[in-house]
Amino acid sequence: MVSPAPSDAVSVSKKIRERIMEAGVRFHANDNIADFIKPGEMEALLTEVQAKLHDVLHSLVIDTDSDHNTNETGRRVAKMFLHEVFRGRYVPMPSLTEFPNASRLNELMIIGPITIRSACSHHLCPIMGRVWVGVMPDEHSNLIGLSKYARIADWIMNRPQIQEEAVVQLADVLQDKMQTDGLAIVMEADHFCMHWRGVRDTGAKMTTSVMRGKFLTDASLRREFLSLLSGK
């Protein structure tokens, strides 16, 4: 059983929250807060979350003391949240190797499908899907390696997310780094908050898109991108 912290101890989550609020920075479920976490605090945060999850199991009237299946569940779930499914909140953005468009490429590039995994911030149920990225570079654009698209998508999605906001966050990061002439993103995902609960419709998917630059102004380019995705 997890021992409670002394009543006069200030929790690490409160310390982190106070730093964020002092800086006047938003800390919604799908925001990154890595800049406000000091070395060593993630392990302390894990211990705190473990204790809170243990309390949740007790409130659900689960005997975690004698049930061998659940007496370590609090720690397992805390590790899963902090180091896996919500990891994108607590670690800095992956480093990107950017290189100039030396060959002056100006043709449509499509990257994908990239597998994405997240959790709905309403119910913390899984979101599983795929994303495609269309890039229209110009001579002033920066280019990034193919694996970096997957790393950035993983960093964005490994937070409690809403798909409509996640696709915009991904577009903002890529546009900021690449400064492309045009950027298009299509995301298709299954939402287990519909599969497991509520209407329990296992066939429904959600598709969202973001179009920037030439993909907004050039209808033929937009059609080319979308037609190349059809059937994938």
mmCIF file with all atom_site columns, N, CA, C and O in Angstrom, residues 1-39:
data_model
loop_
_atom_site.group_PDB
_atom_site.id
_atom_site.type_symbol
_atom_site.label_atom_id
_atom_site.label_alt_id
_atom_site.label_comp_id
_atom_site.label_asym_id
_atom_site.label_entity_id
_atom_site.label_seq_id
_atom_site.pdbx_PDB_ins_code
_atom_site.Cartn_x
_atom_site.Cartn_y
_atom_site.Cartn_z
_atom_site.occupancy
_atom_site.B_iso_or_equiv
_atom_site.pdbx_formal_charge
_atom_site.auth_seq_id
_atom_site.auth_comp_id
_atom_site.auth_asym_id
_atom_site.auth_atom_id
_atom_site.pdbx_PDB_model_num
ATOM 1   N N  . MET A 1 1  ? 0.853  -1.199 0.000   1.00 0.00 ? 1  MET A N  1
ATOM 2   C CA . MET A 1 1  ? 0.000  0.000  0.000   1.00 0.00 ? 1  MET A CA 1
ATOM 3   C C  . MET A 1 1  ? 0.886  1.245  0.000   1.00 0.00 ? 1  MET A C  1
ATOM 4   O O  . MET A 1 1  ? 1.910  1.274  0.669   1.00 0.00 ? 1  MET A O  1
ATOM 5   N N  . VAL A 1 2  ? 0.458  2.278  -0.759  1.00 0.00 ? 2  VAL A N  1
ATOM 6   C CA . VAL A 1 2  ? 1.223  3.518  -0.835  1.00 0.00 ? 2  VAL A CA 1
ATOM 7   C C  . VAL A 1 2  ? 1.003  4.342  0.422   1.00 0.00 ? 2  VAL A C  1
ATOM 8   O O  . VAL A 1 2  ? -0.137 4.560  0.847   1.00 0.00 ? 2  VAL A O  1
ATOM 9   N N  . SER A 1 3  ? 2.070  4.784  1.048   1.00 0.00 ? 3  SER A N  1
ATOM 10  C CA . SER A 1 3  ? 1.955  5.609  2.243   1.00 0.00 ? 3  SER A CA 1
ATOM 11  C C  . SER A 1 3  ? 1.623  7.035  1.861   1.00 0.00 ? 3  SER A C  1
ATOM 12  O O  . SER A 1 3  ? 2.225  7.587  0.928   1.00 0.00 ? 3  SER A O  1
ATOM 13  N N  . PRO A 1 4  ? 0.678  7.677  2.533   1.00 0.00 ? 4  PRO A N  1
ATOM 14  C CA . PRO A 1 4  ? 0.339  9.057  2.197   1.00 0.00 ? 4  PRO A CA 1
ATOM 15  C C  . PRO A 1 4  ? 1.475  9.994  2.559   1.00 0.00 ? 4  PRO A C  1
ATOM 16  O O  . PRO A 1 4  ? 2.252  9.747  3.479   1.00 0.00 ? 4  PRO A O  1
ATOM 17  N N  . ALA A 1 5  ? 1.577  11.086 1.787   1.00 0.00 ? 5  ALA A N  1
ATOM 18  C CA . ALA A 1 5  ? 2.597  12.097 2.071   1.00 0.00 ? 5  ALA A CA 1
ATOM 19  C C  . ALA A 1 5  ? 2.226  12.850 3.346   1.00 0.00 ? 5  ALA A C  1
ATOM 20  O O  . ALA A 1 5  ? 1.043  12.929 3.722   1.00 0.00 ? 5  ALA A O  1
ATOM 21  N N  . PRO A 1 6  ? 3.207  13.363 4.068   1.00 0.00 ? 6  PRO A N  1
ATOM 22  C CA . PRO A 1 6  ? 2.894  14.162 5.255   1.00 0.00 ? 6  PRO A CA 1
ATOM 23  C C  . PRO A 1 6  ? 1.960  15.310 4.902   1.00 0.00 ? 6  PRO A C  1
ATOM 24  O O  . PRO A 1 6  ? 2.044  15.879 3.818   1.00 0.00 ? 6  PRO A O  1
ATOM 25  N N  . SER A 1 7  ? 1.076  15.638 5.835   1.00 0.00 ? 7  SER A N  1
ATOM 26  C CA . SER A 1 7  ? 0.047  16.638 5.549   1.00 0.00 ? 7  SER A CA 1
ATOM 27  C C  . SER A 1 7  ? 0.632  18.006 5.262   1.00 0.00 ? 7  SER A C  1
ATOM 28  O O  . SER A 1 7  ? 0.008  18.826 4.591   1.00 0.00 ? 7  SER A O  1
ATOM 29  N N  . ASP A 1 8  ? 1.844  18.307 5.777   1.00 0.00 ? 8  ASP A N  1
ATOM 30  C CA . ASP A 1 8  ? 2.427  19.632 5.552   1.00 0.00 ? 8  ASP A CA 1
ATOM 31  C C  . ASP A 1 8  ? 3.316  19.660 4.308   1.00 0.00 ? 8  ASP A C  1
ATOM 32  O O  . ASP A 1 8  ? 3.895  20.687 3.973   1.00 0.00 ? 8  ASP A O  1
ATOM 33  N N  . ALA A 1 9  ? 3.451  18.535 3.603   1.00 0.00 ? 9  ALA A N  1
ATOM 34  C CA . ALA A 1 9  ? 4.289  18.487 2.410   1.00 0.00 ? 9  ALA A CA 1
ATOM 35  C C  . ALA A 1 9  ? 3.537  19.099 1.236   1.00 0.00 ? 9  ALA A C  1
ATOM 36  O O  . ALA A 1 9  ? 2.329  18.917 1.083   1.00 0.00 ? 9  ALA A O  1
ATOM 37  N N  . VAL A 1 10 ? 4.275  19.849 0.402   1.00 0.00 ? 10 VAL A N  1
ATOM 38  C CA . VAL A 1 10 ? 3.686  20.431 -0.802  1.00 0.00 ? 10 VAL A CA 1
ATOM 39  C C  . VAL A 1 10 ? 3.883  19.432 -1.935  1.00 0.00 ? 10 VAL A C  1
ATOM 40  O O  . VAL A 1 10 ? 5.000  19.004 -2.227  1.00 0.00 ? 10 VAL A O  1
ATOM 41  N N  . SER A 1 11 ? 2.813  19.038 -2.567  1.00 0.00 ? 11 SER A N  1
ATOM 42  C CA . SER A 1 11 ? 2.902  18.036 -3.625  1.00 0.00 ? 11 SER A CA 1
ATOM 43  C C  . SER A 1 11 ? 3.681  18.586 -4.809  1.00 0.00 ? 11 SER A C  1
ATOM 44  O O  . SER A 1 11 ? 3.676  19.791 -5.080  1.00 0.00 ? 11 SER A O  1
ATOM 45  N N  . VAL A 1 12 ? 4.327  17.677 -5.544  1.00 0.00 ? 12 VAL A N  1
ATOM 46  C CA . VAL A 1 12 ? 5.105  18.112 -6.699  1.00 0.00 ? 12 VAL A CA 1
ATOM 47  C C  . VAL A 1 12 ? 4.187  18.657 -7.787  1.00 0.00 ? 12 VAL A C  1
ATOM 48  O O  . VAL A 1 12 ? 4.557  19.601 -8.504  1.00 0.00 ? 12 VAL A O  1
ATOM 49  N N  . SER A 1 13 ? 2.988  18.111 -7.891  1.00 0.00 ? 13 SER A N  1
ATOM 50  C CA . SER A 1 13 ? 2.057  18.638 -8.910  1.00 0.00 ? 13 SER A CA 1
ATOM 51  C C  . SER A 1 13 ? 1.687  20.092 -8.603  1.00 0.00 ? 13 SER A C  1
ATOM 52  O O  . SER A 1 13 ? 1.552  20.913 -9.524  1.00 0.00 ? 13 SER A O  1
ATOM 53  N N  . LYS A 1 14 ? 1.548  20.414 -7.311  1.00 0.00 ? 14 LYS A N  1
ATOM 54  C CA . LYS A 1 14 ? 1.227  21.801 -6.943  1.00 0.00 ? 14 LYS A CA 1
ATOM 55  C C  . LYS A 1 14 ? 2.384  22.727 -7.267  1.00 0.00 ? 14 LYS A C  1
ATOM 56  O O  . LYS A 1 14 ? 2.186  23.847 -7.766  1.00 0.00 ? 14 LYS A O  1
ATOM 57  N N  . LYS A 1 15 ? 3.620  22.269 -7.024  1.00 0.00 ? 15 LYS A N  1
ATOM 58  C CA . LYS A 1 15 ? 4.790  23.088 -7.348  1.00 0.00 ? 15 LYS A CA 1
ATOM 59  C C  . LYS A 1 15 ? 4.854  23.377 -8.846  1.00 0.00 ? 15 LYS A C  1
ATOM 60  O O  . LYS A 1 15 ? 5.104  24.508 -9.273  1.00 0.00 ? 15 LYS A O  1
ATOM 61  N N  . ILE A 1 16 ? 4.625  22.347 -9.655  1.00 0.00 ? 16 ILE A N  1
ATOM 62  C CA . ILE A 1 16 ? 4.663  22.520 -11.106 1.00 0.00 ? 16 ILE A CA 1
ATOM 63  C C  . ILE A 1 16 ? 3.544  23.452 -11.557 1.00 0.00 ? 16 ILE A C  1
ATOM 64  O O  . ILE A 1 16 ? 3.749  24.364 -12.368 1.00 0.00 ? 16 ILE A O  1
ATOM 65  N N  . ARG A 1 17 ? 2.344  23.241 -11.006 1.00 0.00 ? 17 ARG A N  1
ATOM 66  C CA . ARG A 1 17 ? 1.199  24.077 -11.368 1.00 0.00 ? 17 ARG A CA 1
ATOM 67  C C  . ARG A 1 17 ? 1.452  25.541 -11.014 1.00 0.00 ? 17 ARG A C  1
ATOM 68  O O  . ARG A 1 17 ? 1.130  26.450 -11.794 1.00 0.00 ? 17 ARG A O  1
ATOM 69  N N  . GLU A 1 18 ? 2.039  25.784 -9.854  1.00 0.00 ? 18 GLU A N  1
ATOM 70  C CA . GLU A 1 18 ? 2.304  27.160 -9.440  1.00 0.00 ? 18 GLU A CA 1
ATOM 71  C C  . GLU A 1 18 ? 3.302  27.847 -10.370 1.00 0.00 ? 18 GLU A C  1
ATOM 72  O O  . GLU A 1 18 ? 3.168  29.034 -10.675 1.00 0.00 ? 18 GLU A O  1
ATOM 73  N N  . ARG A 1 19 ? 4.324  27.112 -10.827 1.00 0.00 ? 19 ARG A N  1
ATOM 74  C CA . ARG A 1 19 ? 5.281  27.686 -11.789 1.00 0.00 ? 19 ARG A CA 1
ATOM 75  C C  . ARG A 1 19 ? 4.583  28.085 -13.093 1.00 0.00 ? 19 ARG A C  1
ATOM 76  O O  . ARG A 1 19 ? 4.838  29.150 -13.657 1.00 0.00 ? 19 ARG A O  1
ATOM 77  N N  . ILE A 1 20 ? 3.706  27.201 -13.555 1.00 0.00 ? 20 ILE A N  1
ATOM 78  C CA . ILE A 1 20 ? 3.004  27.468 -14.806 1.00 0.00 ? 20 ILE A CA 1
ATOM 79  C C  . ILE A 1 20 ? 2.094  28.685 -14.661 1.00 0.00 ? 20 ILE A C  1
ATOM 80  O O  . ILE A 1 20 ? 2.079  29.574 -15.528 1.00 0.00 ? 20 ILE A O  1
ATOM 81  N N  . MET A 1 21 ? 1.361  28.736 -13.563 1.00 0.00 ? 21 MET A N  1
ATOM 82  C CA . MET A 1 21 ? 0.433  29.844 -13.358 1.00 0.00 ? 21 MET A CA 1
ATOM 83  C C  . MET A 1 21 ? 1.169  31.156 -13.163 1.00 0.00 ? 21 MET A C  1
ATOM 84  O O  . MET A 1 21 ? 0.728  32.213 -13.630 1.00 0.00 ? 21 MET A O  1
ATOM 85  N N  . GLU A 1 22 ? 2.341  31.110 -12.501 1.00 0.00 ? 22 GLU A N  1
ATOM 86  C CA . GLU A 1 22 ? 3.144  32.322 -12.324 1.00 0.00 ? 22 GLU A CA 1
ATOM 87  C C  . GLU A 1 22 ? 3.624  32.850 -13.675 1.00 0.00 ? 22 GLU A C  1
ATOM 88  O O  . GLU A 1 22 ? 3.725  34.065 -13.882 1.00 0.00 ? 22 GLU A O  1
ATOM 89  N N  . ALA A 1 23 ? 3.896  31.924 -14.604 1.00 0.00 ? 23 ALA A N  1
ATOM 90  C CA . ALA A 1 23 ? 4.350  32.326 -15.934 1.00 0.00 ? 23 ALA A CA 1
ATOM 91  C C  . ALA A 1 23 ? 3.193  32.749 -16.839 1.00 0.00 ? 23 ALA A C  1
ATOM 92  O O  . ALA A 1 23 ? 3.418  33.273 -17.937 1.00 0.00 ? 23 ALA A O  1
ATOM 93  N N  . GLY A 1 24 ? 1.978  32.538 -16.382 1.00 0.00 ? 24 GLY A N  1
ATOM 94  C CA . GLY A 1 24 ? 0.811  32.913 -17.175 1.00 0.00 ? 24 GLY A CA 1
ATOM 95  C C  . GLY A 1 24 ? 0.618  32.044 -18.406 1.00 0.00 ? 24 GLY A C  1
ATOM 96  O O  . GLY A 1 24 ? 0.102  32.505 -19.430 1.00 0.00 ? 24 GLY A O  1
ATOM 97  N N  . VAL A 1 25 ? 1.023  30.780 -18.296 1.00 0.00 ? 25 VAL A N  1
ATOM 98  C CA . VAL A 1 25 ? 0.971  29.856 -19.428 1.00 0.00 ? 25 VAL A CA 1
ATOM 99  C C  . VAL A 1 25 ? -0.208 28.903 -19.258 1.00 0.00 ? 25 VAL A C  1
ATOM 100 O O  . VAL A 1 25 ? -0.520 28.471 -18.143 1.00 0.00 ? 25 VAL A O  1
ATOM 101 N N  . ARG A 1 26 ? -0.857 28.581 -20.382 1.00 0.00 ? 26 ARG A N  1
ATOM 102 C CA . ARG A 1 26 ? -1.971 27.641 -20.367 1.00 0.00 ? 26 ARG A CA 1
ATOM 103 C C  . ARG A 1 26 ? -1.452 26.232 -20.114 1.00 0.00 ? 26 ARG A C  1
ATOM 104 O O  . ARG A 1 26 ? -0.368 25.868 -20.591 1.00 0.00 ? 26 ARG A O  1
ATOM 105 N N  . PHE A 1 27 ? -2.211 25.416 -19.381 1.00 0.00 ? 27 PHE A N  1
ATOM 106 C CA . PHE A 1 27 ? -1.819 24.020 -19.189 1.00 0.00 ? 27 PHE A CA 1
ATOM 107 C C  . PHE A 1 27 ? -3.029 23.092 -19.326 1.00 0.00 ? 27 PHE A C  1
ATOM 108 O O  . PHE A 1 27 ? -3.325 22.278 -18.485 1.00 0.00 ? 27 PHE A O  1
ATOM 109 N N  . HIS A 1 28 ? -3.693 23.218 -20.484 1.00 0.00 ? 28 HIS A N  1
ATOM 110 C CA . HIS A 1 28 ? -4.801 22.329 -20.797 1.00 0.00 ? 28 HIS A CA 1
ATOM 111 C C  . HIS A 1 28 ? -4.284 20.907 -21.010 1.00 0.00 ? 28 HIS A C  1
ATOM 112 O O  . HIS A 1 28 ? -3.072 20.665 -21.095 1.00 0.00 ? 28 HIS A O  1
ATOM 113 N N  . ALA A 1 29 ? -5.206 19.969 -21.146 1.00 0.00 ? 29 ALA A N  1
ATOM 114 C CA . ALA A 1 29 ? -4.831 18.554 -21.247 1.00 0.00 ? 29 ALA A CA 1
ATOM 115 C C  . ALA A 1 29 ? -3.875 18.288 -22.405 1.00 0.00 ? 29 ALA A C  1
ATOM 116 O O  . ALA A 1 29 ? -2.990 17.438 -22.302 1.00 0.00 ? 29 ALA A O  1
ATOM 117 N N  . ASN A 1 30 ? -4.037 19.004 -23.531 1.00 0.00 ? 30 ASN A N  1
ATOM 118 C CA . ASN A 1 30 ? -3.196 18.725 -24.688 1.00 0.00 ? 30 ASN A CA 1
ATOM 119 C C  . ASN A 1 30 ? -2.045 19.732 -24.857 1.00 0.00 ? 30 ASN A C  1
ATOM 120 O O  . ASN A 1 30 ? -1.475 19.859 -25.937 1.00 0.00 ? 30 ASN A O  1
ATOM 121 N N  . ASP A 1 31 ? -1.687 20.428 -23.782 1.00 0.00 ? 31 ASP A N  1
ATOM 122 C CA . ASP A 1 31 ? -0.544 21.344 -23.803 1.00 0.00 ? 31 ASP A CA 1
ATOM 123 C C  . ASP A 1 31 ? 0.713  20.633 -23.300 1.00 0.00 ? 31 ASP A C  1
ATOM 124 O O  . ASP A 1 31 ? 0.636  19.703 -22.491 1.00 0.00 ? 31 ASP A O  1
ATOM 125 N N  . ASN A 1 32 ? 1.865  21.097 -23.756 1.00 0.00 ? 32 ASN A N  1
ATOM 126 C CA . ASN A 1 32 ? 3.142  20.574 -23.269 1.00 0.00 ? 32 ASN A CA 1
ATOM 127 C C  . ASN A 1 32 ? 3.637  21.454 -22.119 1.00 0.00 ? 32 ASN A C  1
ATOM 128 O O  . ASN A 1 32 ? 3.643  22.682 -22.227 1.00 0.00 ? 32 ASN A O  1
ATOM 129 N N  . ILE A 1 33 ? 4.049  20.814 -21.005 1.00 0.00 ? 33 ILE A N  1
ATOM 130 C CA . ILE A 1 33 ? 4.489  21.570 -19.828 1.00 0.00 ? 33 ILE A CA 1
ATOM 131 C C  . ILE A 1 33 ? 5.922  21.220 -19.443 1.00 0.00 ? 33 ILE A C  1
ATOM 132 O O  . ILE A 1 33 ? 6.341  21.452 -18.304 1.00 0.00 ? 33 ILE A O  1
ATOM 133 N N  . ALA A 1 34 ? 6.690  20.677 -20.373 1.00 0.00 ? 34 ALA A N  1
ATOM 134 C CA . ALA A 1 34 ? 8.046  20.203 -20.066 1.00 0.00 ? 34 ALA A CA 1
ATOM 135 C C  . ALA A 1 34 ? 8.946  21.301 -19.512 1.00 0.00 ? 34 ALA A C  1
ATOM 136 O O  . ALA A 1 34 ? 9.819  21.029 -18.673 1.00 0.00 ? 34 ALA A O  1
ATOM 137 N N  . ASP A 1 35 ? 8.737  22.532 -19.946 1.00 0.00 ? 35 ASP A N  1
ATOM 138 C CA . ASP A 1 35 ? 9.600  23.639 -19.501 1.00 0.00 ? 35 ASP A CA 1
ATOM 139 C C  . ASP A 1 35 ? 9.471  23.930 -18.010 1.00 0.00 ? 35 ASP A C  1
ATOM 140 O O  . ASP A 1 35 ? 10.320 24.620 -17.436 1.00 0.00 ? 35 ASP A O  1
ATOM 141 N N  . PHE A 1 36 ? 8.418  23.425 -17.382 1.00 0.00 ? 36 PHE A N  1
ATOM 142 C CA . PHE A 1 36 ? 8.155  23.756 -15.979 1.00 0.00 ? 36 PHE A CA 1
ATOM 143 C C  . PHE A 1 36 ? 8.436  22.600 -15.031 1.00 0.00 ? 36 PHE A C  1
ATOM 144 O O  . PHE A 1 36 ? 8.138  22.686 -13.841 1.00 0.00 ? 36 PHE A O  1
ATOM 145 N N  . ILE A 1 37 ? 9.013  21.530 -15.548 1.00 0.00 ? 37 ILE A N  1
ATOM 146 C CA . ILE A 1 37 ? 9.321  20.360 -14.733 1.00 0.00 ? 37 ILE A CA 1
ATOM 147 C C  . ILE A 1 37 ? 10.824 20.295 -14.499 1.00 0.00 ? 37 ILE A C  1
ATOM 148 O O  . ILE A 1 37 ? 11.614 20.316 -15.445 1.00 0.00 ? 37 ILE A O  1
ATOM 149 N N  . LYS A 1 38 ? 11.229 20.245 -13.231 1.00 0.00 ? 38 LYS A N  1
ATOM 150 C CA . LYS A 1 38 ? 12.645 20.225 -12.874 1.00 0.00 ? 38 LYS A CA 1
ATOM 151 C C  . LYS A 1 38 ? 13.168 18.790 -12.823 1.00 0.00 ? 38 LYS A C  1
ATOM 152 O O  . LYS A 1 38 ? 12.393 17.844 -12.676 1.00 0.00 ? 38 LYS A O  1
ATOM 153 N N  . PRO A 1 39 ? 14.490 18.619 -12.953 1.00 0.00 ? 39 PRO A N  1
ATOM 154 C CA . PRO A 1 39 ? 15.067 17.272 -12.882 1.00 0.00 ? 39 PRO A CA 1
ATOM 155 C C  . PRO A 1 39 ? 14.661 16.549 -11.602 1.00 0.00 ? 39 PRO A C  1
ATOM 156 O O  . PRO A 1 39 ? 14.680 17.123 -10.513 1.00 0.00 ? 39 PRO A O  1
#
